[in-house]
CSV table of C-alpha atoms and ligand atoms in Angstrom, one decimal:
chain,number,residue,atom,x,y,z
A,127,MET,CA,66.7,-70.6,220.2
A,128,THR,CA,68.3,-72.0,217.1
A,129,THR,CA,66.7,-71.0,213.8
A,130,GLU,CA,65.4,-73.9,211.7
A,131,ARG,CA,67.3,-74.0,208.4
A,132,ILE,CA,65.8,-75.2,205.1
A,133,ARG,CA,67.8,-77.5,202.8
A,134,ILE,CA,67.8,-77.0,199.0
A,135,ALA,CA,69.1,-79.7,196.6
A,136,LEU,CA,71.1,-78.4,193.6
A,137,GLN,CA,73.0,-80.3,190.9
A,138,LYS,CA,76.6,-80.6,191.8
A,139,SER,CA,78.0,-80.2,188.3
A,140,GLY,CA,76.3,-80.3,185.0
A,141,ARG,CA,73.9,-78.4,182.8
A,142,LEU,CA,71.7,-77.1,185.7
A,143,SER,CA,74.4,-76.2,188.2
A,144,GLU,CA,75.7,-72.8,187.0
A,145,ASP,CA,72.3,-71.3,186.4
A,146,SER,CA,71.0,-72.6,189.7
A,147,LEU,CA,73.9,-71.0,191.6
A,148,ASP,CA,73.5,-67.8,189.6
A,149,LEU,CA,69.8,-67.7,190.5
A,150,LEU,CA,70.7,-67.9,194.2
A,151,LYS,CA,73.3,-65.2,193.7
A,152,GLY,CA,70.6,-63.0,192.1
A,153,CYS,CA,68.6,-63.6,195.3
A,154,GLY,CA,71.5,-62.2,197.3
A,155,LEU,CA,72.7,-65.6,198.5
A,156,HIS,CA,76.3,-66.7,198.2
A,157,VAL,CA,77.3,-70.3,198.0
A,158,THR,CA,81.0,-70.7,198.6
A,159,ARG,CA,82.1,-74.2,197.9
A,160,SER,CA,85.3,-76.1,197.6
A,161,ARG,CA,85.7,-78.7,194.8
A,162,ASP,CA,84.4,-81.8,196.6
A,163,GLN,CA,82.1,-80.1,199.0
A,164,LEU,CA,78.6,-81.5,199.1
A,165,PHE,CA,77.1,-79.4,201.7
A,166,CYS,CA,77.3,-75.6,202.0
A,167,ARG,CA,75.8,-73.1,204.5
A,168,ILE,CA,74.4,-69.9,203.2
A,169,LYS,CA,75.1,-66.9,205.5
A,170,GLU,CA,72.4,-64.5,204.3
A,171,LEU,CA,69.3,-66.7,205.0
A,172,PRO,CA,68.9,-69.9,207.1
A,173,ILE,CA,69.4,-72.1,204.0
A,174,ASP,CA,71.8,-75.1,203.5
A,175,VAL,CA,72.7,-76.3,200.0
A,176,LEU,CA,73.1,-80.0,199.2
A,177,LEU,CA,75.1,-80.5,196.0
A,178,VAL,CA,74.1,-83.8,194.4
A,179,ARG,CA,73.6,-85.6,191.1
A,180,ASP,CA,70.4,-84.4,189.4
A,181,ASP,CA,69.0,-87.9,189.4
A,182,ASP,CA,68.8,-87.8,193.2
A,183,ILE,CA,67.0,-84.4,193.5
A,184,PRO,CA,63.4,-85.5,192.9
A,185,ASN,CA,63.6,-88.2,195.5
A,186,PHE,CA,65.4,-86.1,198.0
A,187,VAL,CA,62.6,-83.5,197.8
A,188,ASN,CA,59.8,-86.0,197.6
A,189,SER,CA,60.9,-87.8,200.7
A,190,GLY,CA,61.5,-84.5,202.7
A,191,ILE,CA,65.3,-85.0,203.0
A,192,CYS,CA,65.4,-81.6,201.2
A,193,ASP,CA,62.7,-78.8,201.4
A,194,LEU,CA,63.4,-77.5,198.0
A,195,GLY,CA,65.2,-78.6,194.8
A,196,ILE,CA,66.0,-77.4,191.3
A,197,VAL,CA,65.6,-80.1,188.7
A,198,GLY,CA,64.8,-80.4,185.0
A,199,GLU,CA,61.1,-80.8,184.1
A,200,ASN,CA,62.0,-83.9,182.0
A,201,MET,CA,63.2,-85.7,185.1
A,202,PHE,CA,60.4,-84.4,187.3
A,203,ALA,CA,57.7,-85.3,184.8
A,204,GLU,CA,59.1,-88.8,184.3
A,205,MET,CA,59.1,-89.4,188.1
A,206,GLN,CA,55.6,-88.1,188.4
A,207,CYS,CA,54.5,-90.3,185.6
A,208,ALA,CA,56.2,-93.4,186.8
A,209,SER,CA,55.7,-93.4,190.5
A,210,HIS,CA,52.4,-93.1,192.4
A,211,SER,CA,54.2,-92.3,195.6
A,212,PHE,CA,55.8,-89.3,194.0
A,213,SER,CA,54.0,-86.2,195.3
A,214,ALA,CA,56.5,-83.4,195.1
A,215,ILE,CA,55.1,-80.2,193.6
A,216,VAL,CA,56.3,-77.4,191.3
A,217,LEU,CA,56.7,-74.0,193.0
A,218,GLU,CA,58.3,-72.1,190.1
A,219,ARG,CA,59.2,-72.5,186.5
A,220,LEU,CA,62.7,-71.0,186.3
A,221,GLY,CA,63.1,-70.5,182.6
A,222,PHE,CA,66.7,-71.9,182.2
A,223,SER,CA,68.1,-75.3,181.0
A,224,LEU,CA,65.6,-75.2,178.1
A,225,CYS,CA,65.4,-78.4,176.2
A,226,ARG,CA,62.8,-80.8,174.8
A,227,LEU,CA,62.1,-84.6,175.0
A,228,ALA,CA,61.7,-85.6,171.4
A,229,VAL,CA,61.3,-88.8,169.3
A,230,ALA,CA,64.0,-89.0,166.6
A,231,VAL,CA,64.5,-91.4,163.8
A,232,PRO,CA,67.3,-92.3,161.3
A,233,ASP,CA,67.6,-89.6,158.6
A,234,ASN,CA,66.9,-91.9,155.6
A,235,GLY,CA,65.0,-94.7,157.3
A,236,PRO,CA,61.4,-95.9,156.7
A,237,ILE,CA,59.9,-93.9,159.6
A,238,ARG,CA,58.5,-90.7,158.1
A,239,ALA,CA,55.5,-90.0,160.3
A,240,ILE,CA,54.3,-90.6,163.9
A,241,ALA,CA,52.1,-93.5,162.7
A,242,ASP,CA,55.1,-95.3,161.3
A,243,LEU,CA,56.3,-95.8,164.9
A,244,ALA,CA,53.7,-98.6,165.3
A,245,ASN,CA,55.4,-102.0,166.2
A,246,THR,CA,58.9,-100.4,166.4
A,247,THR,CA,61.4,-100.4,169.3
A,248,ILE,CA,62.2,-97.0,170.8
A,249,ALA,CA,65.3,-96.5,173.0
A,250,THR,CA,64.8,-94.0,175.9
A,251,SER,CA,65.6,-93.0,179.5
A,252,TYR,CA,62.0,-91.7,179.8
A,253,PRO,CA,59.8,-94.9,179.4
A,254,CYS,CA,56.8,-93.6,181.2
A,255,LEU,CA,56.6,-90.2,179.3
A,256,LEU,CA,57.2,-92.1,176.0
A,257,GLN,CA,54.5,-94.7,176.6
A,258,THR,CA,52.0,-92.0,177.7
A,259,PHE,CA,52.7,-90.1,174.5
A,260,LEU,CA,52.4,-93.3,172.3
A,261,LYS,CA,49.1,-94.1,174.0
A,262,SER,CA,47.8,-90.6,173.3
A,263,GLN,CA,48.6,-91.3,169.6
A,264,ASN,CA,47.0,-94.8,169.7
A,265,ILE,CA,50.4,-96.4,168.8
A,266,GLN,CA,51.8,-99.6,170.2
A,267,ALA,CA,55.6,-99.7,170.3
A,268,LYS,CA,58.3,-101.4,172.5
A,269,THR,CA,60.5,-99.3,174.7
A,270,LEU,CA,64.2,-100.2,175.3
A,271,VAL,CA,65.3,-98.5,178.5
A,272,MET,CA,68.8,-97.1,178.3
A,273,LYS,CA,70.5,-94.8,180.9
A,274,GLY,CA,72.8,-93.0,178.5
A,275,SER,CA,74.1,-92.8,175.0
A,276,VAL,CA,70.6,-93.4,173.7
A,277,GLU,CA,71.5,-91.7,170.4
A,278,VAL,CA,73.7,-94.7,169.3
A,279,ALA,CA,70.8,-97.3,169.6
A,280,PRO,CA,69.6,-97.1,166.0
A,281,ARG,CA,73.2,-97.4,164.7
A,282,LEU,CA,73.7,-100.5,166.8
A,283,LYS,CA,70.4,-101.8,165.4
A,284,ILE,CA,69.0,-102.3,168.9
A,285,ALA,CA,66.2,-99.8,168.3
A,286,ASP,CA,64.4,-98.2,165.4
A,287,ALA,CA,64.0,-94.8,167.0
A,288,ILE,CA,65.0,-92.9,170.1
A,289,CYS,CA,63.2,-90.6,172.6
A,290,ASP,CA,65.8,-88.3,174.2
A,291,ILE,CA,66.6,-84.8,175.3
A,292,VAL,CA,67.4,-82.4,172.5
A,293,ALA,CA,68.7,-78.8,173.0
A,294,SER,CA,70.6,-77.5,169.9
A,295,GLY,CA,70.0,-80.6,167.8
A,296,ALA,CA,73.8,-81.1,167.2
A,297,THR,CA,73.8,-84.6,168.8
A,298,LEU,CA,71.0,-85.8,166.6
A,299,ALA,CA,72.7,-84.4,163.5
A,300,ALA,CA,76.0,-86.0,164.4
A,301,ASN,CA,74.3,-89.4,164.6
A,302,ASN,CA,72.3,-89.0,161.4
A,303,LEU,CA,69.0,-88.7,163.3
A,304,ARG,CA,66.1,-86.3,162.7
A,305,GLU,CA,63.4,-85.1,165.1
A,306,LEU,CA,60.0,-86.6,164.4
A,307,THR,CA,58.0,-85.1,167.2
A,308,THR,CA,58.2,-83.4,170.6
A,309,VAL,CA,57.0,-85.3,173.6
A,310,LEU,CA,57.7,-82.6,176.3
A,311,GLN,CA,59.1,-79.1,176.5
A,312,SER,CA,61.3,-78.8,179.5
A,313,GLN,CA,62.9,-76.1,181.7
A,314,ALA,CA,64.4,-76.0,185.2
A,315,LEU,CA,61.8,-76.2,188.0
A,316,LEU,CA,61.9,-75.2,191.7
A,317,ILE,CA,60.2,-78.1,193.5
A,318,ARG,CA,59.1,-78.8,197.1
A,319,PRO,CA,57.6,-81.7,199.0
A,320,ALA,CA,53.7,-81.8,199.1
A,321,GLN,CA,53.7,-81.9,202.9
A,322,LYS,CA,53.6,-78.7,204.9
A,323,LEU,CA,56.8,-77.6,206.6
A,324,SER,CA,57.1,-75.9,210.0
A,325,PRO,CA,55.8,-72.3,209.9
A,326,GLU,CA,59.4,-71.1,210.4
A,327,LYS,CA,60.6,-73.1,207.3
A,328,GLU,CA,57.6,-72.1,205.3
A,329,ASP,CA,58.5,-68.5,205.9
A,330,VAL,CA,62.1,-69.1,204.6
A,331,VAL,CA,60.7,-70.9,201.5
A,332,ASN,CA,58.3,-68.0,200.8
A,333,ARG,CA,61.0,-65.4,201.2
A,334,LEU,CA,63.3,-67.3,198.8
A,335,ARG,CA,60.5,-67.9,196.3
A,336,ALA,CA,59.7,-64.2,196.3
A,337,ARG,CA,63.3,-63.3,195.7
A,338,MET,CA,63.5,-65.8,192.9
A,339,GLN,CA,60.4,-64.4,191.3
A,340,GLY,CA,61.9,-60.9,191.6
A,341,THR,CA,65.2,-61.9,190.1
A,342,LEU,CA,63.5,-63.8,187.2
A,343,THR,CA,61.1,-60.9,186.4
A,344,ALA,CA,63.9,-58.4,186.6
A,345,GLU,CA,65.9,-60.5,184.1
A,346,ASP,CA,63.1,-60.2,181.5
A,347,SER,CA,62.4,-56.6,182.2
A,348,LYS,CA,64.1,-53.4,181.1
A,349,TYR,CA,63.9,-49.8,182.1
A,350,VAL,CA,63.4,-47.6,179.0
A,351,MET,CA,64.0,-43.9,178.8
A,352,LEU,CA,63.4,-41.7,175.8
A,353,HIS,CA,62.5,-38.3,174.6
A,354,ALA,CA,59.5,-37.5,172.4
A,355,GLU,CA,57.3,-34.7,171.2
A,356,LYS,CA,54.0,-34.6,173.2
A,357,THR,CA,52.0,-35.2,169.9
A,358,HIS,CA,53.8,-38.5,169.3
A,359,LEU,CA,53.2,-39.8,172.9
A,360,PRO,CA,50.2,-42.0,172.2
A,361,ASP,CA,51.9,-43.9,169.4
A,362,ILE,CA,55.2,-44.3,171.3
A,363,ILE,CA,53.5,-45.6,174.5
A,364,LYS,CA,51.7,-48.2,172.4
A,365,LEU,CA,55.0,-49.5,171.2
A,366,LEU,CA,56.6,-50.0,174.7
A,367,PRO,CA,56.4,-53.8,175.3
A,368,GLY,CA,54.6,-54.9,178.4
A,369,ALA,CA,54.8,-51.4,180.0
A,370,GLU,CA,52.5,-50.3,182.7
A,371,SER,CA,51.6,-46.5,183.0
A,372,PRO,CA,54.9,-44.8,182.1
A,373,THR,CA,56.3,-41.7,183.9
A,374,ILE,CA,56.1,-38.5,181.8
A,375,LEU,CA,58.6,-35.8,182.8
A,376,PRO,CA,59.0,-32.2,181.4
A,377,LEU,CA,62.3,-31.3,179.6
A,378,GLN,CA,64.0,-28.1,180.5
A,379,GLY,CA,63.7,-25.5,177.8
A,380,GLN,CA,61.7,-27.7,175.4
A,381,PRO,CA,58.0,-27.2,176.2
A,382,ASP,CA,56.8,-29.4,173.3
A,383,LYS,CA,58.9,-32.4,174.3
A,384,VAL,CA,58.8,-34.8,177.3
A,385,ALA,CA,60.9,-37.6,178.7
A,386,VAL,CA,59.2,-41.0,179.0
A,387,HIS,CA,60.4,-43.5,181.6
A,388,ALA,CA,58.9,-47.0,181.6
A,389,VAL,CA,59.5,-50.5,183.0
A,390,CYS,CA,59.0,-52.9,180.1
A,391,ARG,CA,58.2,-56.4,181.3
A,392,GLU,CA,59.1,-58.0,178.0
A,393,SER,CA,62.3,-58.1,176.1
A,394,VAL,CA,63.2,-54.9,174.3
A,395,PHE,CA,64.8,-55.8,170.9
A,396,TRP,CA,66.7,-53.6,168.4
A,397,GLU,CA,63.5,-53.8,166.3
A,398,THR,CA,61.5,-52.3,169.1
A,399,MET,CA,64.0,-49.4,169.3
A,400,GLU,CA,63.9,-48.9,165.6
A,401,ARG,CA,60.1,-48.7,165.7
A,402,LEU,CA,60.2,-46.3,168.6
A,403,GLN,CA,62.6,-44.1,166.7
A,404,ALA,CA,60.4,-44.2,163.6
A,405,ALA,CA,57.4,-43.1,165.7
A,406,GLY,CA,59.4,-40.0,166.8
A,407,ALA,CA,61.3,-41.1,169.9
A,408,SER,CA,64.9,-39.9,170.4
A,409,ALA,CA,67.7,-40.4,173.0
A,410,ILE,CA,66.4,-44.0,173.6
A,411,LEU,CA,68.1,-45.7,176.5
A,412,VAL,CA,67.4,-49.3,177.6
A,413,LEU,CA,68.8,-50.2,181.0
A,414,PRO,CA,68.9,-53.5,182.8
A,415,ILE,CA,66.9,-53.9,186.0
A,416,GLU,CA,68.7,-55.7,188.8
A,417,LYS,CA,66.0,-56.5,191.3
A,418,MET,CA,62.2,-56.0,191.4
A,419,MET,CA,59.6,-56.3,194.1
A,420,ALA,CA,55.9,-55.6,193.6
B,1083,PRT,O1,75.9,-85.8,186.7
B,1083,PRT,P1,74.5,-85.6,186.8
B,1083,PRT,O2,73.7,-86.9,186.8
B,1083,PRT,O3,74.1,-84.6,187.8
B,1083,PRT,O4,74.1,-84.9,185.4
B,1083,PRT,P2,73.5,-85.5,184.0
B,1083,PRT,O5,74.7,-85.7,183.1
B,1083,PRT,O6,72.6,-86.6,184.2
B,1083,PRT,O7,72.6,-84.2,183.5
B,1083,PRT,P3,73.0,-83.0,182.7
B,1083,PRT,O8,73.9,-82.0,183.4
B,1083,PRT,O9,73.5,-83.4,181.3
B,1083,PRT,O10,71.5,-82.3,182.5
B,1083,PRT,C1,70.8,-81.9,183.5
B,1083,PRT,C2,69.5,-81.3,183.0
B,1083,PRT,O11,69.7,-80.3,182.0
B,1083,PRT,C3,68.6,-82.3,182.2
B,1083,PRT,O12,67.8,-83.1,183.0
B,1083,PRT,C4,67.8,-81.4,181.4
B,1083,PRT,O13,66.7,-80.9,182.1
B,1083,PRT,C5,68.7,-80.2,181.1
B,1083,PRT,N1,69.3,-80.2,179.7
B,1083,PRT,C6,69.3,-79.0,179.0
B,1083,PRT,C7,69.9,-81.2,179.1
B,1083,PRT,C8,70.3,-80.6,177.8
B,1083,PRT,N2,70.0,-79.3,177.8
B,1083,PRT,C9,71.0,-81.5,176.9
B,1083,PRT,N3,71.4,-81.0,175.8
B,1083,PRT,N4,70.1,-82.4,179.4
B,1083,PRT,C10,70.8,-83.2,178.5
B,1083,PRT,N5,71.2,-82.8,177.3
B,1083,PRT,C11,72.0,-83.9,176.5
B,1083,PRT,C12,71.0,-84.8,175.8
B,1083,PRT,O14,70.8,-86.0,176.7
B,1083,PRT,C13,71.8,-85.2,174.5
B,1083,PRT,O15,72.7,-86.2,174.8
B,1083,PRT,O16,72.7,-83.2,175.4
B,1083,PRT,C14,72.5,-84.0,174.2
B,1083,PRT,C15,71.7,-83.2,173.3
B,1083,PRT,O17,72.1,-81.8,173.2
B,1083,PRT,P4,72.2,-81.1,171.8
B,1083,PRT,O18,72.5,-79.7,172.1
B,1083,PRT,O19,73.2,-81.7,171.0
B,1083,PRT,O20,70.8,-81.2,171.2
B,1084,ZN,ZN1,71.9,-87.3,185.9
């Protein structure tokens, strides 16, 4: 019997591609591809990868051509907003490709507050999300739909403001624009069709999803080891971020001291280590965790 393979759509090249492939790698899946290859087989699990433009991913998943896809929330939310027949659903929020959809206006122009957007023209590639936002603010404004280079619209005097993706803010600054308000916070999403797949395919989807969850939790988690006097333990344990019950081990030849080992499910910053040290901890080690499974 041939095993049914699932198909996952990933961005071929662009801001989502590297992190998407790294995530698969973290799940123990290796995608080997040549430069122009659009289709790759994964050896470790019955999964095929389709490498496409990100614009195609929501429709490929919605129509069932692909069983999974990784896409920016901005694009997913716009499709969901604009099309009644779009029923794909979010399986996981993946925490990378962070950006926001924001309204921006010329630095020294007349628009100072959201209310000033009334009766203006706003250039955007996200007309449905923008109009929904404007409606929520009781503002009527025209949208000018542009597919790219939205940031030049005010300079060309074809729009008064823009609604576009912002990450570092450098593009806005370079075009003498400033952010007025955020419409949507965005990150990469793992999406699937609403329809049920065959039990065999559902099983592969669930296995991949569990591995992704394990990889993402592990990335945020650290294994912390330290030494402490027993009397300082209550204070020290309180300082360990997101730790469940830590392991306490005796130290050879030091009856008043113990070693503490803990999995911290939140980032451990230098500040946290300094606070641990001030509370009496010594020999503090923070180690990365590669994989995790509950
Ligand atoms: O070729 P293909 O169609 O597949 O790719 P693309 O060029 O359409 O998309 P790509 O690779 O640029 O972005 C893919 C996804 O990454 C987006 O849908 C977002 O979810 C996410 N993302 C994260 C971004 C950015 N950061 C980003 N900075 N998408 C776009 N930008 C652009 C933005 O449009 C603006 O022009 O970068 C500029 C702003 O960046 P800053 O850093 O100057 O603020
Ligand atoms: Zn695109």
